[in-house]
PDB file of C-alpha atoms in Angstrom:
ATOM      1  CA  MET A   1       0.005   0.003   0.004  1.00 44.00           C
ATOM      2  CA  TYR A   2       1.501   3.318  -1.032  1.00 41.00           C
ATOM      3  CA  PRO A   3       1.157   6.329   1.289  1.00 45.00           C
ATOM      4  CA  ASP A   4      -1.502   8.857   0.401  1.00 45.00           C
ATOM      5  CA  LEU A   5       0.396  11.905  -0.857  1.00 43.00           C
ATOM      6  CA  SER A   6      -2.555  13.684  -2.321  1.00 44.00           C
ATOM      7  CA  VAL A   7      -3.073  17.213  -1.070  1.00 42.00           C
ATOM      8  CA  PRO A   8      -6.559  18.535  -0.402  1.00 45.00           C
ATOM      9  CA  GLY A   9      -7.498  21.545  -2.484  1.00 45.00           C
ATOM     10  CA  PHE A  10      -5.259  20.746  -5.441  1.00 42.00           C
ATOM     11  CA  PRO A  11      -6.310  18.729  -8.516  1.00 45.00           C
ATOM     12  CA  PRO A  12      -4.351  15.495  -9.106  1.00 46.00           C
ATOM     13  CA  GLY A  13      -1.402  16.020 -11.454  1.00 46.00           C
ATOM     14  CA  SER A  14      -1.454  19.828 -11.132  1.00 44.00           C
ATOM     15  CA  THR A  15       1.779  21.796 -10.729  1.00 41.00           C
ATOM     16  CA  GLN A  16       0.553  23.138  -7.387  1.00 44.00           C
ATOM     17  CA  GLY A  17      -0.395  19.669  -6.253  1.00 45.00           C
ATOM     18  CA  ASN A  18       2.984  18.174  -7.262  1.00 44.00           C
ATOM     19  CA  THR A  19       4.829  20.968  -5.435  1.00 41.00           C
ATOM     20  CA  ALA A  20       2.713  20.494  -2.323  1.00 41.00           C
ATOM     21  CA  ARG A  21       3.236  16.711  -2.395  1.00 42.00           C
ATOM     22  CA  HIS A  22       7.002  17.180  -2.553  1.00 40.00           C
ATOM     23  CA  ALA A  23       6.782  19.579   0.371  1.00 39.00           C
ATOM     24  CA  LYS A  24       4.704  17.002   2.269  1.00 41.00           C
ATOM     25  CA  CYS A  25       7.541  14.512   1.752  1.00 40.00           C
ATOM     26  CA  GLY A  26      10.068  16.947   3.167  1.00 41.00           C
ATOM     27  CA  ALA A  27      11.653  17.989  -0.160  1.00 39.00           C
ATOM     28  CA  VAL A  28      12.316  21.649  -0.808  1.00 37.00           C
ATOM     29  CA  VAL A  29      10.978  22.439  -4.265  1.00 36.00           C
ATOM     30  CA  PRO A  30      10.969  25.978  -5.670  1.00 37.00           C
ATOM     31  CA  VAL A  31       7.634  27.095  -7.043  1.00 36.00           C
ATOM     32  CA  MET A  32       8.100  28.152 -10.664  1.00 35.00           C
ATOM     33  CA  ALA A  33       5.723  30.988 -11.426  1.00 37.00           C
ATOM     34  CA  GLU A  34       4.620  31.220 -15.019  1.00 38.00           C
ATOM     35  CA  THR A  35       5.750  34.378 -16.782  1.00 34.00           C
ATOM     36  CA  PRO A  36       2.672  36.269 -17.922  1.00 38.00           C
ATOM     37  CA  HIS A  37       2.389  37.281 -21.570  1.00 42.00           C
ATOM     38  CA  VAL A  38       2.609  41.069 -21.613  1.00 54.00           C
ATOM     39  CA  ARG A  39       0.947  42.568 -24.642  1.00 73.00           C
ATOM     40  CA  PRO A  40       2.413  45.688 -26.241  1.00 83.00           C
ATOM     41  CA  SER A  41       0.209  48.652 -25.318  1.00 87.00           C
ATOM     42  CA  ILE A  42      -0.997  51.463 -27.556  1.00 93.00           C
ATOM     43  CA  LEU A  43      -2.590  54.731 -26.442  1.00 95.00           C
ATOM     44  CA  VAL A  44      -5.118  55.926 -29.015  1.00 96.00           C
ATOM     45  CA  ALA A  45      -6.015  59.642 -28.754  1.00 96.00           C
ATOM     46  CA  GLU A  46      -9.048  60.067 -31.010  1.00 95.00           C
ATOM     47  CA  ASP A  47     -12.240  62.048 -30.371  1.00 92.00           C
ATOM     48  CA  ASP A  48     -14.253  60.634 -33.288  1.00 92.00           C
ATOM     49  CA  PRO A  49     -16.144  57.721 -31.662  1.00 91.00           C
ATOM     50  CA  VAL A  50     -16.499  55.789 -34.934  1.00 92.00           C
ATOM     51  CA  VAL A  51     -12.798  55.989 -35.782  1.00 92.00           C
ATOM     52  CA  ALA A  52     -11.813  55.327 -32.161  1.00 92.00           C
ATOM     53  CA  ALA A  53     -13.968  52.183 -31.997  1.00 92.00           C
ATOM     54  CA  MET A  54     -12.602  50.891 -35.310  1.00 92.00           C
ATOM     55  CA  VAL A  55      -8.986  51.439 -34.240  1.00 93.00           C
ATOM     56  CA  LYS A  56      -9.531  49.906 -30.792  1.00 91.00           C
ATOM     57  CA  ASP A  57     -11.292  46.829 -32.165  1.00 90.00           C
ATOM     58  CA  LEU A  58      -8.609  46.297 -34.834  1.00 90.00           C
ATOM     59  CA  LEU A  59      -5.637  46.619 -32.489  1.00 91.00           C
ATOM     60  CA  GLU A  60      -7.190  44.417 -29.805  1.00 88.00           C
ATOM     61  CA  LEU A  61      -7.970  41.816 -32.471  1.00 87.00           C
ATOM     62  CA  LYS A  62      -4.271  41.895 -33.455  1.00 87.00           C
ATOM     63  CA  GLY A  63      -3.207  41.279 -29.856  1.00 86.00           C
ATOM     64  CA  TYR A  64      -2.443  44.758 -28.540  1.00 88.00           C
ATOM     65  CA  ALA A  65      -3.619  46.313 -25.274  1.00 86.00           C
ATOM     66  CA  VAL A  66      -5.378  49.579 -26.089  1.00 91.00           C
ATOM     67  CA  TRP A  67      -5.816  52.699 -23.935  1.00 91.00           C
ATOM     68  CA  PRO A  68      -8.442  54.977 -25.570  1.00 93.00           C
ATOM     69  CA  ALA A  69      -8.531  58.719 -24.907  1.00 95.00           C
ATOM     70  CA  GLU A  70     -10.937  61.321 -26.277  1.00 94.00           C
ATOM     71  CA  SER A  71      -9.049  64.435 -25.180  1.00 94.00           C
ATOM     72  CA  GLY A  72      -5.685  65.813 -24.258  1.00 93.00           C
ATOM     73  CA  ALA A  73      -6.670  65.763 -20.585  1.00 93.00           C
ATOM     74  CA  GLU A  74      -7.407  62.018 -20.801  1.00 93.00           C
ATOM     75  CA  VAL A  75      -4.061  61.403 -22.522  1.00 93.00           C
ATOM     76  CA  GLU A  76      -2.208  63.189 -19.718  1.00 90.00           C
ATOM     77  CA  ALA A  77      -4.170  61.288 -17.045  1.00 89.00           C
ATOM     78  CA  ILE A  78      -3.330  57.938 -18.676  1.00 88.00           C
ATOM     79  CA  MET A  79       0.324  58.859 -19.129  1.00 86.00           C
ATOM     80  CA  LYS A  80       0.655  59.447 -15.370  1.00 82.00           C
ATOM     81  CA  ASP A  81       0.072  55.738 -14.751  1.00 77.00           C
ATOM     82  CA  VAL A  82       0.904  54.022 -18.044  1.00 78.00           C
ATOM     83  CA  ARG A  83       3.960  53.964 -20.259  1.00 84.00           C
ATOM     84  CA  PRO A  84       2.538  52.820 -23.630  1.00 88.00           C
ATOM     85  CA  ASP A  85       4.720  51.298 -26.329  1.00 88.00           C
ATOM     86  CA  LEU A  86       3.126  53.554 -28.962  1.00 93.00           C
ATOM     87  CA  VAL A  87       0.799  56.569 -29.163  1.00 95.00           C
ATOM     88  CA  ILE A  88      -1.583  57.158 -32.080  1.00 96.00           C
ATOM     89  CA  LEU A  89      -2.370  60.859 -31.827  1.00 95.00           C
ATOM     90  CA  ASP A  90      -5.061  62.820 -33.653  1.00 93.00           C
ATOM     91  CA  LEU A  91      -3.914  66.319 -34.591  1.00 89.00           C
ATOM     92  CA  MET A  92      -7.224  67.916 -33.625  1.00 88.00           C
ATOM     93  CA  LEU A  93      -8.581  67.078 -30.173  1.00 92.00           C
ATOM     94  CA  PRO A  94     -11.421  69.016 -28.519  1.00 92.00           C
ATOM     95  CA  ASP A  95      -9.264  70.599 -25.811  1.00 92.00           C
ATOM     96  CA  THR A  96      -5.828  70.893 -27.389  1.00 90.00           C
ATOM     97  CA  ASN A  97      -3.735  70.795 -30.557  1.00 88.00           C
ATOM     98  CA  GLY A  98      -2.058  67.459 -31.216  1.00 88.00           C
ATOM     99  CA  LEU A  99       1.281  69.133 -31.929  1.00 86.00           C
ATOM    100  CA  VAL A 100       1.243  70.769 -28.480  1.00 88.00           C
ATOM    101  CA  LEU A 101       0.227  67.509 -26.836  1.00 91.00           C
ATOM    102  CA  PHE A 102       3.032  65.734 -28.704  1.00 90.00           C
ATOM    103  CA  PHE A 103       5.625  67.730 -26.713  1.00 88.00           C
ATOM    104  CA  ASP A 104       3.845  66.949 -23.424  1.00 87.00           C
ATOM    105  CA  ILE A 105       3.922  63.227 -24.265  1.00 89.00           C
ATOM    106  CA  LYS A 106       7.598  63.320 -25.191  1.00 86.00           C
ATOM    107  CA  ALA A 107       8.399  65.184 -21.965  1.00 82.00           C
ATOM    108  CA  ARG A 108       6.870  62.306 -19.971  1.00 82.00           C
ATOM    109  CA  ALA A 109       8.330  59.366 -21.906  1.00 82.00           C
ATOM    110  CA  ASP A 110      10.410  58.605 -24.992  1.00 82.00           C
ATOM    111  CA  VAL A 111       7.509  56.853 -26.714  1.00 88.00           C
ATOM    112  CA  PRO A 112       7.014  56.643 -30.510  1.00 90.00           C
ATOM    113  CA  VAL A 113       4.077  58.636 -31.894  1.00 92.00           C
ATOM    114  CA  ILE A 114       2.035  58.201 -35.076  1.00 93.00           C
ATOM    115  CA  PHE A 115       0.087  61.316 -36.024  1.00 92.00           C
ATOM    116  CA  CYS A 116      -3.376  60.696 -37.440  1.00 90.00           C
ATOM    117  CA  SER A 117      -5.459  63.400 -39.100  1.00 85.00           C
ATOM    118  CA  GLY A 118      -8.076  64.164 -41.709  1.00 82.00           C
ATOM    119  CA  THR A 119      -6.303  67.365 -42.707  1.00 74.00           C
ATOM    120  CA  LYS A 120      -5.499  67.809 -46.398  1.00 68.00           C
ATOM    121  CA  ARG A 121      -2.572  70.122 -45.632  1.00 69.00           C
ATOM    122  CA  LYS A 122       0.722  68.417 -46.459  1.00 68.00           C
ATOM    123  CA  GLU A 123       2.430  70.964 -44.189  1.00 75.00           C
ATOM    124  CA  ASP A 124       0.906  69.271 -41.121  1.00 73.00           C
ATOM    125  CA  ALA A 125       2.431  65.922 -42.048  1.00 73.00           C
ATOM    126  CA  VAL A 126       5.804  67.514 -42.754  1.00 77.00           C
ATOM    127  CA  LEU A 127       5.778  69.456 -39.464  1.00 79.00           C
ATOM    128  CA  GLY A 128       4.781  66.389 -37.443  1.00 77.00           C
ATOM    129  CA  LEU A 129       7.608  64.312 -38.897  1.00 79.00           C
ATOM    130  CA  ARG A 130      10.145  67.082 -38.412  1.00 79.00           C
ATOM    131  CA  LEU A 131       9.104  67.421 -34.781  1.00 81.00           C
ATOM    132  CA  GLY A 132       9.992  63.764 -34.263  1.00 83.00           C
ATOM    133  CA  ALA A 133       6.889  61.702 -34.962  1.00 86.00           C
ATOM    134  CA  GLU A 134       7.554  58.213 -36.315  1.00 86.00           C
ATOM    135  CA  ASP A 135       4.809  58.341 -38.953  1.00 86.00           C
ATOM    136  CA  PHE A 136       1.769  60.257 -40.201  1.00 87.00           C
ATOM    137  CA  ILE A 137      -1.389  58.548 -41.422  1.00 87.00           C
ATOM    138  CA  SER A 138      -4.140  60.469 -43.247  1.00 85.00           C
ATOM    139  CA  LYS A 139      -7.849  59.858 -42.772  1.00 86.00           C
ATOM    140  CA  PRO A 140      -9.654  58.000 -44.112  1.00 85.00           C
ATOM    141  CA  PHE A 141      -7.397  54.981 -43.807  1.00 87.00           C
ATOM    142  CA  SER A 142      -7.985  51.262 -44.118  1.00 86.00           C
ATOM    143  CA  PRO A 143      -7.521  48.867 -41.168  1.00 87.00           C
ATOM    144  CA  GLN A 144      -4.805  47.098 -43.175  1.00 86.00           C
ATOM    145  CA  GLU A 145      -2.843  50.303 -43.635  1.00 87.00           C
ATOM    146  CA  LEU A 146      -3.087  51.232 -39.961  1.00 89.00           C
ATOM    147  CA  HIS A 147      -1.984  47.754 -38.858  1.00 89.00           C
ATOM    148  CA  ALA A 148       0.955  47.817 -41.286  1.00 87.00           C
ATOM    149  CA  ARG A 149       2.116  51.206 -40.036  1.00 87.00           C
ATOM    150  CA  VAL A 150       1.819  50.206 -36.376  1.00 90.00           C
ATOM    151  CA  GLU A 151       3.885  47.066 -37.032  1.00 87.00           C
ATOM    152  CA  ALA A 152       6.493  49.035 -38.983  1.00 83.00           C
ATOM    153  CA  VAL A 153       6.929  51.621 -36.226  1.00 84.00           C
ATOM    154  CA  LEU A 154       7.191  48.989 -33.494  1.00 84.00           C
ATOM    155  CA  ARG A 155       9.772  47.089 -35.544  1.00 80.00           C
ATOM    156  CA  ARG A 156      11.861  50.233 -36.001  1.00 76.00           C
ATOM    157  CA  THR A 157      11.683  51.107 -32.317  1.00 72.00           C
ATOM    158  CA  GLY A 158      12.480  47.582 -31.134  1.00 68.00           C
ATOM    159  CA  VAL A 159       9.194  46.837 -29.390  1.00 62.00           C
ATOM    160  CA  ARG A 160       8.183  43.171 -29.269  1.00 51.00           C
ATOM    161  CA  GLN A 161       5.229  42.488 -31.550  1.00 51.00           C
ATOM    162  CA  ALA A 162       1.848  41.324 -30.360  1.00 50.00           C
ATOM    163  CA  SER A 163       1.014  37.629 -30.715  1.00 45.00           C
ATOM    164  CA  GLY A 164       0.461  36.802 -34.327  1.00 42.00           C
ATOM    165  CA  ALA A 165       2.386  39.880 -35.481  1.00 42.00           C
ATOM    166  CA  SER A 166       5.981  39.700 -36.646  1.00 41.00           C
ATOM    167  CA  PRO A 167       8.346  41.305 -39.137  1.00 40.00           C
ATOM    168  CA  ALA A 168       7.447  38.505 -41.525  1.00 40.00           C
ATOM    169  CA  SER A 169       3.717  39.067 -41.208  1.00 48.00           C
ATOM    170  CA  GLY A 170       3.491  40.233 -44.814  1.00 62.00           C
ATOM    171  CA  PHE A 171       3.275  44.022 -44.649  1.00 71.00           C
ATOM    172  CA  ASP A 172       5.720  46.785 -45.597  1.00 77.00           C
ATOM    173  CA  ALA A 173       4.797  50.434 -45.036  1.00 81.00           C
ATOM    174  CA  ILE A 174       6.956  53.261 -46.391  1.00 83.00           C
ATOM    175  CA  GLY A 175       5.211  56.621 -46.190  1.00 82.00           C
ATOM    176  CA  SER A 176       1.833  56.285 -47.902  1.00 85.00           C
ATOM    177  CA  LEU A 177       3.020  53.133 -49.693  1.00 89.00           C
ATOM    178  CA  VAL A 178       1.752  49.823 -48.262  1.00 88.00           C
ATOM    179  CA  ILE A 179       2.758  46.425 -49.634  1.00 87.00           C
ATOM    180  CA  ASP A 180       0.602  43.462 -48.592  1.00 83.00           C
ATOM    181  CA  ARG A 181       2.899  40.559 -49.484  1.00 77.00           C
ATOM    182  CA  SER A 182       0.370  37.908 -48.541  1.00 73.00           C
ATOM    183  CA  ARG A 183      -1.944  39.144 -51.322  1.00 78.00           C
ATOM    184  CA  CYS A 184       0.657  40.757 -53.614  1.00 81.00           C
ATOM    185  CA  ARG A 185      -1.319  43.993 -53.263  1.00 87.00           C
ATOM    186  CA  VAL A 186       0.183  47.498 -53.384  1.00 90.00           C
ATOM    187  CA  THR A 187      -1.549  50.719 -52.350  1.00 90.00           C
ATOM    188  CA  VAL A 188      -0.468  54.357 -52.235  1.00 89.00           C
ATOM    189  CA  GLY A 189      -2.802  56.149 -49.887  1.00 84.00           C
ATOM    190  CA  GLU A 190      -6.269  54.868 -50.760  1.00 82.00           C
ATOM    191  CA  ARG A 191      -5.306  54.044 -54.371  1.00 89.00           C
ATOM    192  CA  GLU A 192      -4.467  50.499 -55.410  1.00 90.00           C
ATOM    193  CA  VAL A 193      -1.449  50.292 -57.730  1.00 92.00           C
ATOM    194  CA  LEU A 194      -1.626  47.567 -60.371  1.00 92.00           C
ATOM    195  CA  LEU A 195       1.820  46.182 -61.105  1.00 89.00           C
ATOM    196  CA  THR A 196       3.221  43.490 -63.356  1.00 86.00           C
ATOM    197  CA  PRO A 197       4.943  40.576 -61.564  1.00 81.00           C
ATOM    198  CA  THR A 198       8.355  41.999 -62.485  1.00 84.00           C
ATOM    199  CA  GLU A 199       7.472  45.499 -61.240  1.00 89.00           C
ATOM    200  CA  TYR A 200       6.135  43.994 -58.010  1.00 87.00           C
ATOM    201  CA  ARG A 201       9.325  42.009 -57.386  1.00 86.00           C
ATOM    202  CA  LEU A 202      11.451  45.092 -58.039  1.00 91.00           C
ATOM    203  CA  LEU A 203       9.394  47.139 -55.595  1.00 92.00           C
ATOM    204  CA  CYS A 204       9.651  44.481 -52.890  1.00 88.00           C
ATOM    205  CA  VAL A 205      13.453  44.461 -53.193  1.00 88.00           C
ATOM    206  CA  VAL A 206      13.867  48.211 -52.724  1.00 90.00           C
ATOM    207  CA  ALA A 207      11.095  48.390 -50.090  1.00 88.00           C
ATOM    208  CA  VAL A 208      13.002  46.259 -47.576  1.00 83.00           C
ATOM    209  CA  ARG A 209      15.815  48.843 -47.673  1.00 84.00           C
ATOM    210  CA  PRO A 210      14.062  52.239 -47.746  1.00 84.00           C
ATOM    211  CA  GLY A 211      16.433  55.181 -48.114  1.00 86.00           C
ATOM    212  CA  GLU A 212      19.329  52.927 -49.158  1.00 89.00           C
ATOM    213  CA  VAL A 213      20.842  52.701 -52.628  1.00 92.00           C
ATOM    214  CA  VAL A 214      20.242  49.297 -54.239  1.00 91.00           C
ATOM    215  CA  SER A 215      22.583  48.605 -57.130  1.00 92.00           C
ATOM    216  CA  LYS A 216      21.370  47.518 -60.560  1.00 91.00           C
ATOM    217  CA  LYS A 217      23.219  44.238 -60.135  1.00 89.00           C
ATOM    218  CA  GLU A 218      21.494  43.539 -56.796  1.00 88.00           C
ATOM    219  CA  LEU A 219      18.098  44.226 -58.332  1.00 89.00           C
ATOM    220  CA  ALA A 220      18.752  42.098 -61.399  1.00 86.00           C
ATOM    221  CA  ASP A 221      20.115  39.230 -59.309  1.00 82.00           C
ATOM    222  CA  ALA A 222      17.050  39.321 -57.070  1.00 81.00           C
ATOM    223  CA  VAL A 223      14.530  39.442 -59.944  1.00 80.00           C
ATOM    224  CA  TRP A 224      16.166  37.526 -62.821  1.00 79.00           C
ATOM    225  CA  GLY A 225      19.009  35.711 -61.093  1.00 74.00           C
ATOM    226  CA  TYR A 226      21.827  37.310 -63.102  1.00 77.00           C
ATOM    227  CA  TYR A 227      23.063  40.614 -64.502  1.00 83.00           C
ATOM    228  CA  ASP A 228      24.449  41.672 -67.893  1.00 81.00           C
ATOM    229  CA  PRO A 229      24.202  44.832 -70.059  1.00 82.00           C
ATOM    230  CA  ASP A 230      20.996  43.660 -71.762  1.00 81.00           C
ATOM    231  CA  ILE A 231      19.318  42.973 -68.408  1.00 82.00           C
ATOM    232  CA  GLY A 232      20.542  46.393 -67.248  1.00 85.00           C
ATOM    233  CA  ARG A 233      18.621  48.107 -70.049  1.00 87.00           C
ATOM    234  CA  THR A 234      15.548  45.982 -69.377  1.00 89.00           C
ATOM    235  CA  LEU A 235      15.760  46.927 -65.722  1.00 91.00           C
ATOM    236  CA  GLU A 236      15.767  50.622 -66.599  1.00 91.00           C
ATOM    237  CA  VAL A 237      12.524  50.219 -68.567  1.00 91.00           C
ATOM    238  CA  HIS A 238      10.776  48.402 -65.718  1.00 92.00           C
ATOM    239  CA  VAL A 239      11.964  50.950 -63.153  1.00 93.00           C
ATOM    240  CA  ARG A 240      10.699  53.814 -65.329  1.00 93.00           C
ATOM    241  CA  ARG A 241       7.251  52.221 -65.547  1.00 93.00           C
ATOM    242  CA  LEU A 242       7.198  51.425 -61.838  1.00 94.00           C
ATOM    243  CA  ARG A 243       8.142  55.012 -60.988  1.00 93.00           C
ATOM    244  CA  THR A 244       5.248  56.316 -63.082  1.00 93.00           C
ATOM    245  CA  LYS A 245       2.750  54.010 -61.399  1.00 93.00           C
ATOM    246  CA  LEU A 246       3.900  55.020 -57.915  1.00 92.00           C
ATOM    247  CA  LYS A 247       3.487  58.747 -58.548  1.00 88.00           C
ATOM    248  CA  SER A 248       0.936  60.282 -56.182  1.00 82.00           C
ATOM    249  CA  THR A 249      -0.184  63.592 -54.759  1.00 74.00           C
ATOM    250  CA  ALA A 250      -0.773  61.956 -51.361  1.00 71.00           C
ATOM    251  CA  ALA A 251       1.264  63.084 -48.373  1.00 71.00           C
ATOM    252  CA  LEU A 252       4.420  61.000 -47.839  1.00 78.00           C
ATOM    253  CA  SER A 253       4.139  59.507 -51.324  1.00 83.00           C
ATOM    254  CA  PRO A 254       6.891  57.074 -52.406  1.00 89.00           C
ATOM    255  CA  ARG A 255       9.641  58.130 -54.773  1.00 90.00           C
ATOM    256  CA  LEU A 256      11.848  55.745 -56.705  1.00 93.00           C
ATOM    257  CA  GLU A 257      14.982  57.783 -57.311  1.00 93.00           C
ATOM    258  CA  THR A 258      17.846  57.094 -59.701  1.00 93.00           C
ATOM    259  CA  VAL A 259      21.285  57.455 -58.125  1.00 93.00           C
ATOM    260  CA  ARG A 260      23.480  57.950 -61.171  1.00 89.00           C
ATOM    261  CA  SER A 261      26.203  55.320 -61.658  1.00 86.00           C
ATOM    262  CA  PHE A 262      25.049  53.393 -58.577  1.00 90.00           C
ATOM    263  CA  GLY A 263      21.425  52.237 -58.684  1.00 93.00           C
ATOM    264  CA  TYR A 264      18.046  53.134 -57.229  1.00 94.00           C
ATOM    265  CA  ARG A 265      16.653  54.304 -53.903  1.00 93.00           C
ATOM    266  CA  LEU A 266      13.110  54.266 -52.499  1.00 92.00           C
ATOM    267  CA  THR A 267      12.354  57.397 -50.468  1.00 89.00           C
ATOM    268  CA  VAL A 268       9.324  59.287 -49.167  1.00 84.00           C
ATOM    269  CA  GLY A 269       8.337  62.646 -50.645  1.00 73.00           C
ATOM    270  CA  LEU A 270       7.215  65.420 -48.307  1.00 61.00           C
TER     271      LEU A 270
END
């Protein structure tokens, strides 16, 4: 007959029960506490209830903890107790200007900020970025675009992604350009850009290195697997067509620049 080592109050086979049984036998067993999964948190300052609800539902669905705020006063109250990983900040709140609030947020914590606004003035986007915002998204925006921009900012700032979100999740966002790799879909602002397979592959190569010069040989190797003078001329034709298709009047529109004697560079126009 084996001794009864069950412990009242604990289910058989449970971690707590096993630990208690060892203690009952005289063994000293450290209790290993499970590390809780901490979700990245995002403070959303938006006074439009429809937009705020859409953003909150989307981000929570993607695994983020969301702190909603309808005014500058609410943002300041939340920031006293919470250090979010990201702030999405509307430029026009009922009690303050978003640019003024931006400085108050930065004074409290070095947290990345994405400006969000329905303004048509490109100057607002330029000013926000020059002040130190990580990104600027114009209303109306799609849920896919917002999610892509949030992921891109958190990647750049080194914040761990929410569950289900990772650098390989299939989105690239450079200015108003969004590449959905899972569906091979490209948009600039709200406009879908229809590309040939070759143009799409070229864009994907330069998009993973925004602001950097990518040589003609690197592009040709990535798209066709080799480089020679004939491929070089073919590449120039494809780049010219791609550049035309990417042209946009939207704020932060993408620009595919030629760097003479070196290659090409994808930048964002202001």
